[in-house]
Coordinates of N, CA and C in Angstrom, one line a residue:
X27 N 40.7 19.1 30.8 CA 41.6 18.4 31.6 C 40.9 17.8 32.8
X28 N 39.9 18.5 33.3 CA 39.2 18.0 34.5 C 38.5 16.6 34.2
X29 N 37.7 16.5 33.1 CA 37.1 15.2 32.8 C 38.1 14.0 32.7
X30 N 39.3 14.3 32.2 CA 40.3 13.2 32.1 C 40.7 12.8 33.5
X31 N 40.9 13.8 34.4 CA 41.3 13.4 35.8 C 40.2 12.6 36.5
X32 N 39.0 13.0 36.3 CA 37.9 12.3 36.9 C 37.8 10.8 36.3
X33 N 38.0 10.7 35.0 CA 38.0 9.4 34.4 C 39.2 8.5 34.9
X34 N 40.3 9.1 35.1 CA 41.5 8.4 35.6 C 41.2 8.0 37.1
X35 N 40.6 8.8 37.9 CA 40.3 8.4 39.2 C 39.3 7.3 39.3
X36 N 38.3 7.3 38.4 CA 37.3 6.3 38.4 C 37.9 4.9 38.0
X37 N 38.8 5.0 37.0 CA 39.4 3.8 36.5 C 40.5 3.2 37.5
X38 N 41.0 4.1 38.3 CA 42.0 3.7 39.3 C 41.4 3.1 40.5
X39 N 40.0 3.3 40.7 CA 39.4 2.8 41.9 C 39.5 1.3 42.1
X40 N 39.3 0.4 41.1 CA 39.5 -1.0 41.4 C 40.9 -1.4 41.8
X41 N 41.9 -0.7 41.2 CA 43.3 -1.0 41.6 C 43.5 -0.5 43.1
X42 N 43.0 0.6 43.4 CA 43.1 1.1 44.8 C 42.4 0.2 45.8
X43 N 41.3 -0.3 45.4 CA 40.6 -1.2 46.3 C 41.3 -2.6 46.4
X44 N 41.8 -3.0 45.3 CA 42.5 -4.3 45.4 C 43.9 -4.2 46.1
X45 N 44.4 -3.0 46.2 CA 45.7 -2.9 46.9 C 45.4 -2.9 48.4
X46 N 44.2 -2.7 48.8 CA 43.8 -2.8 50.2 C 42.5 -3.6 50.4
X47 N 42.6 -4.9 50.2 CA 41.4 -5.7 50.2 C 40.6 -5.8 51.5
X48 N 41.3 -5.5 52.7 CA 40.4 -5.5 53.9 C 39.3 -4.5 53.9
X49 N 39.4 -3.4 53.0 CA 38.3 -2.5 52.9 C 37.0 -3.2 52.4
X50 N 37.2 -4.0 51.4 CA 36.1 -4.8 50.9 C 35.6 -5.8 51.9
X51 N 36.5 -6.4 52.6 CA 36.1 -7.4 53.6 C 35.3 -6.8 54.7
X52 N 35.8 -5.7 55.2 CA 35.0 -4.9 56.3 C 33.7 -4.4 55.7
X53 N 33.7 -4.0 54.5 CA 32.4 -3.6 53.9 C 31.4 -4.7 53.9
X54 N 31.8 -5.9 53.5 CA 30.9 -7.0 53.4 C 30.4 -7.4 54.8
X55 N 31.3 -7.3 55.8 CA 30.8 -7.6 57.2 C 29.8 -6.6 57.7
X56 N 30.0 -5.3 57.4 CA 29.1 -4.3 57.8 C 27.8 -4.4 57.1
X57 N 27.8 -4.7 55.8 CA 26.5 -4.8 55.1 C 25.8 -6.1 55.6
X58 N 26.5 -7.2 55.8 CA 25.8 -8.4 56.3 C 25.2 -8.2 57.7
X59 N 26.0 -7.5 58.6 CA 25.5 -7.2 59.9 C 24.3 -6.3 59.9
X60 N 24.3 -5.3 59.1 CA 23.2 -4.4 59.0 C 21.9 -5.1 58.5
X61 N 22.1 -5.9 57.4 CA 21.0 -6.6 56.8 C 20.4 -7.7 57.6
X62 N 21.3 -8.6 58.1 CA 20.8 -9.8 58.8 C 20.5 -9.5 60.3
X63 N 21.5 -9.0 60.9 CA 21.3 -8.9 62.4 C 20.5 -7.7 62.9
X64 N 20.6 -6.6 62.2 CA 19.8 -5.4 62.7 C 18.4 -5.4 62.0
X65 N 18.4 -5.7 60.7 CA 17.1 -5.6 60.0 C 16.3 -6.9 59.9
X66 N 17.0 -8.0 60.3 CA 16.3 -9.3 60.3 C 16.1 -9.9 58.9
X67 N 16.9 -9.6 57.9 CA 16.8 -10.1 56.6 C 17.3 -11.6 56.6
X68 N 16.6 -12.5 55.9 CA 17.0 -13.9 55.8 C 16.8 -14.3 54.3
X69 N 17.6 -15.3 53.9 CA 17.4 -15.9 52.6 C 16.2 -16.8 52.6
X70 N 15.5 -16.9 51.5 CA 14.4 -17.8 51.5 C 14.9 -19.2 51.4
X71 N 14.0 -20.1 52.0 CA 14.3 -21.6 52.0 C 14.1 -22.1 50.6
X72 N 15.1 -22.5 49.9 CA 15.0 -23.0 48.5 C 14.3 -24.3 48.4
X73 N 14.5 -25.2 49.4 CA 13.8 -26.5 49.3 C 12.3 -26.3 49.4
X74 N 11.8 -25.4 50.3 CA 10.4 -25.2 50.4 C 9.8 -24.5 49.2
X75 N 10.6 -23.6 48.6 CA 10.1 -22.8 47.5 C 10.0 -23.7 46.2
X76 N 10.9 -24.6 46.1 CA 11.0 -25.5 44.9 C 10.0 -26.6 45.0
X77 N 9.3 -26.7 46.1 CA 8.4 -27.8 46.3 C 9.1 -29.1 46.7
X78 N 10.3 -29.0 47.2 CA 11.0 -30.2 47.6 C 10.4 -30.7 48.9
X79 N 10.4 -32.0 49.0 CA 9.8 -32.6 50.2 C 10.8 -32.6 51.4
X80 N 10.6 -33.4 52.3 CA 11.4 -33.5 53.5 C 12.8 -34.1 53.1
X81 N 13.8 -33.4 53.4 CA 15.1 -33.9 53.0 C 15.6 -35.0 54.0
X82 N 16.1 -36.1 53.5 CA 16.5 -37.1 54.4 C 17.8 -36.8 55.1
X83 N 17.8 -36.8 56.4 CA 18.9 -36.5 57.2 C 19.8 -37.7 57.4
X84 N 21.1 -37.5 57.5 CA 22.0 -38.6 57.8 C 22.5 -39.4 56.6
X85 N 22.0 -39.1 55.4 CA 22.5 -39.8 54.2 C 23.8 -39.2 53.8
X86 N 24.0 -37.9 53.9 CA 25.2 -37.3 53.5 C 26.2 -37.2 54.7
X87 N 27.3 -38.0 54.6 CA 28.2 -38.1 55.8 C 28.9 -36.8 56.0
X88 N 29.3 -36.1 54.9 CA 30.0 -34.8 55.0 C 29.2 -33.8 55.7
X89 N 27.9 -33.6 55.3 CA 27.1 -32.6 55.9 C 26.8 -33.0 57.4
X90 N 26.6 -34.3 57.7 CA 26.4 -34.7 59.1 C 27.6 -34.3 60.0
X91 N 28.8 -34.6 59.5 CA 30.0 -34.3 60.3 C 30.1 -32.8 60.4
X92 N 29.9 -32.0 59.3 CA 29.9 -30.6 59.4 C 28.9 -30.0 60.4
X93 N 27.7 -30.5 60.4 CA 26.7 -30.0 61.3 C 27.1 -30.4 62.8
X94 N 27.7 -31.5 63.0 CA 28.1 -31.9 64.3 C 29.2 -31.0 64.8
X95 N 30.2 -30.7 63.9 CA 31.3 -29.9 64.3 C 30.8 -28.4 64.6
X96 N 29.9 -27.9 63.7 CA 29.4 -26.6 64.0 C 28.6 -26.5 65.2
X97 N 27.8 -27.5 65.6 CA 27.1 -27.4 66.8 C 28.0 -27.5 68.0
X98 N 29.1 -28.3 67.9 CA 30.0 -28.4 69.0 C 30.8 -27.1 69.2
X99 N 31.2 -26.5 68.0 CA 31.9 -25.2 68.1 C 31.0 -24.1 68.7
X100 N 29.7 -24.1 68.2 CA 28.8 -23.0 68.7 C 28.5 -23.1 70.2
X101 N 28.4 -24.4 70.7 CA 28.1 -24.5 72.1 C 29.4 -24.4 73.0
X102 N 30.5 -24.8 72.5 CA 31.8 -24.7 73.3 C 32.5 -23.4 73.1
X103 N 32.6 -22.9 71.9 CA 33.3 -21.7 71.6 C 32.4 -20.8 70.7
X104 N 31.6 -20.0 71.3 CA 30.6 -19.2 70.5 C 31.3 -18.1 69.7
X105 N 32.4 -17.6 70.1 CA 33.2 -16.6 69.3 C 33.8 -17.2 68.1
X106 N 34.4 -18.4 68.3 CA 35.0 -19.1 67.1 C 33.9 -19.4 66.1
X107 N 32.8 -19.8 66.5 CA 31.7 -20.2 65.6 C 31.2 -18.9 64.8
X108 N 31.2 -17.8 65.5 CA 30.8 -16.5 64.9 C 31.8 -16.1 63.9
X109 N 33.1 -16.3 64.2 CA 34.2 -16.0 63.2 C 34.1 -16.8 62.0
X110 N 33.8 -18.1 62.1 CA 33.7 -19.0 61.0 C 32.5 -18.6 60.1
X111 N 31.4 -18.2 60.8 CA 30.2 -17.8 60.1 C 30.5 -16.5 59.3
X112 N 31.2 -15.6 59.9 CA 31.5 -14.3 59.3 C 32.4 -14.5 58.1
X113 N 33.4 -15.4 58.2 CA 34.3 -15.7 57.1 C 33.5 -16.4 55.9
X114 N 32.6 -17.3 56.2 CA 31.8 -18.0 55.1 C 30.9 -17.0 54.4
X115 N 30.3 -16.1 55.2 CA 29.4 -15.1 54.6 C 30.2 -14.1 53.8
X116 N 31.3 -13.7 54.3 CA 32.1 -12.7 53.6 C 32.7 -13.2 52.3
X117 N 33.0 -14.5 52.3 CA 33.4 -15.1 51.0 C 32.3 -15.1 49.9
X118 N 31.1 -15.3 50.3 CA 30.0 -15.3 49.4 C 29.7 -13.8 49.0
X119 N 29.8 -12.9 49.9 CA 29.5 -11.5 49.7 C 30.6 -10.8 48.8
X120 N 31.8 -11.3 48.9 CA 32.9 -10.6 48.1 C 32.6 -10.8 46.6
X121 N 32.1 -11.9 46.2 CA 31.8 -12.1 44.8 C 30.7 -11.1 44.3
X122 N 29.7 -10.9 45.2 CA 28.6 -10.0 44.8 C 29.1 -8.5 44.8
X123 N 30.0 -8.1 45.7 CA 30.5 -6.8 45.8 C 31.4 -6.5 44.6
X124 N 32.3 -7.5 44.3 CA 33.2 -7.3 43.1 C 32.4 -7.2 41.8
X125 N 31.4 -8.1 41.7 CA 30.6 -8.0 40.5 C 29.9 -6.7 40.3
X126 N 29.3 -6.2 41.4 CA 28.6 -4.9 41.4 C 29.6 -3.8 41.1
X127 N 30.8 -3.9 41.6 CA 31.8 -2.8 41.4 C 32.1 -2.8 39.9
X128 N 32.5 -3.9 39.3 CA 32.9 -3.9 37.9 C 31.8 -3.6 37.0
X129 N 30.6 -4.1 37.3 CA 29.4 -3.8 36.4 C 29.1 -2.3 36.5
X130 N 29.2 -1.7 37.7 CA 29.0 -0.3 37.9 C 30.0 0.6 37.2
X131 N 31.2 0.0 37.0 CA 32.3 0.8 36.2 C 32.2 0.6 34.7
X132 N 31.8 -0.6 34.3 CA 31.8 -0.9 32.9 C 30.5 -0.5 32.2
X133 N 29.4 -0.7 32.8 CA 28.1 -0.4 32.2 C 27.9 1.0 31.8
X134 N 28.2 2.0 32.6 CA 28.0 3.4 32.1 C 28.9 3.7 30.9
X135 N 30.1 3.2 30.9 CA 31.0 3.4 29.7 C 30.4 2.8 28.5
X136 N 29.9 1.5 28.6 CA 29.3 0.8 27.5 C 28.0 1.6 27.0
X137 N 27.2 2.0 27.9 CA 26.0 2.7 27.5 C 26.3 4.1 26.9
X138 N 27.4 4.7 27.3 CA 27.8 6.0 26.7 C 28.3 5.8 25.3
X139 N 29.0 4.6 25.0 CA 29.4 4.4 23.7 C 28.3 4.0 22.7
X140 N 27.2 3.3 23.2 CA 26.1 3.0 22.4 C 25.3 4.3 22.1
X141 N 25.3 5.3 23.0 CA 24.6 6.5 22.7 C 25.4 7.5 21.8
X142 N 26.6 7.1 21.5 CA 27.4 8.0 20.6 C 28.2 8.9 21.4
X143 N 28.3 8.8 22.7 CA 29.1 9.7 23.5 C 30.4 9.0 23.8
X144 N 31.5 9.7 23.7 CA 32.8 9.1 24.0 C 33.3 9.4 25.4
X145 N 32.7 10.3 26.1 CA 33.0 10.6 27.5 C 31.8 10.3 28.4
X146 N 32.1 10.3 29.7 CA 31.1 10.0 30.6 C 30.2 11.1 30.8

């Protein structure tokens, strides 16, 4: 009876997390803060790694307007700019965390079935 209760609690984890999504949001903010701000981790520059030349500035009107608004916000309202940055980063990180959560739940079950074991 004990392995069944453990299995039920593991399978109920995604539902429990989805019933309270701010936990995942706070988790993404903490991980991003620890990785980027405290440890100094940065994403590699994809244009330089791919051998791309100098990108022409001013050709894309949308990115020019976005850069102008972000520079205005960061100079006039630094807290608002930080909130926008946190929201954009959290949106990207939520996909990674959800993918890792579901792969971590499904992969052990799948590997157990391939090995001929029906339980974890």
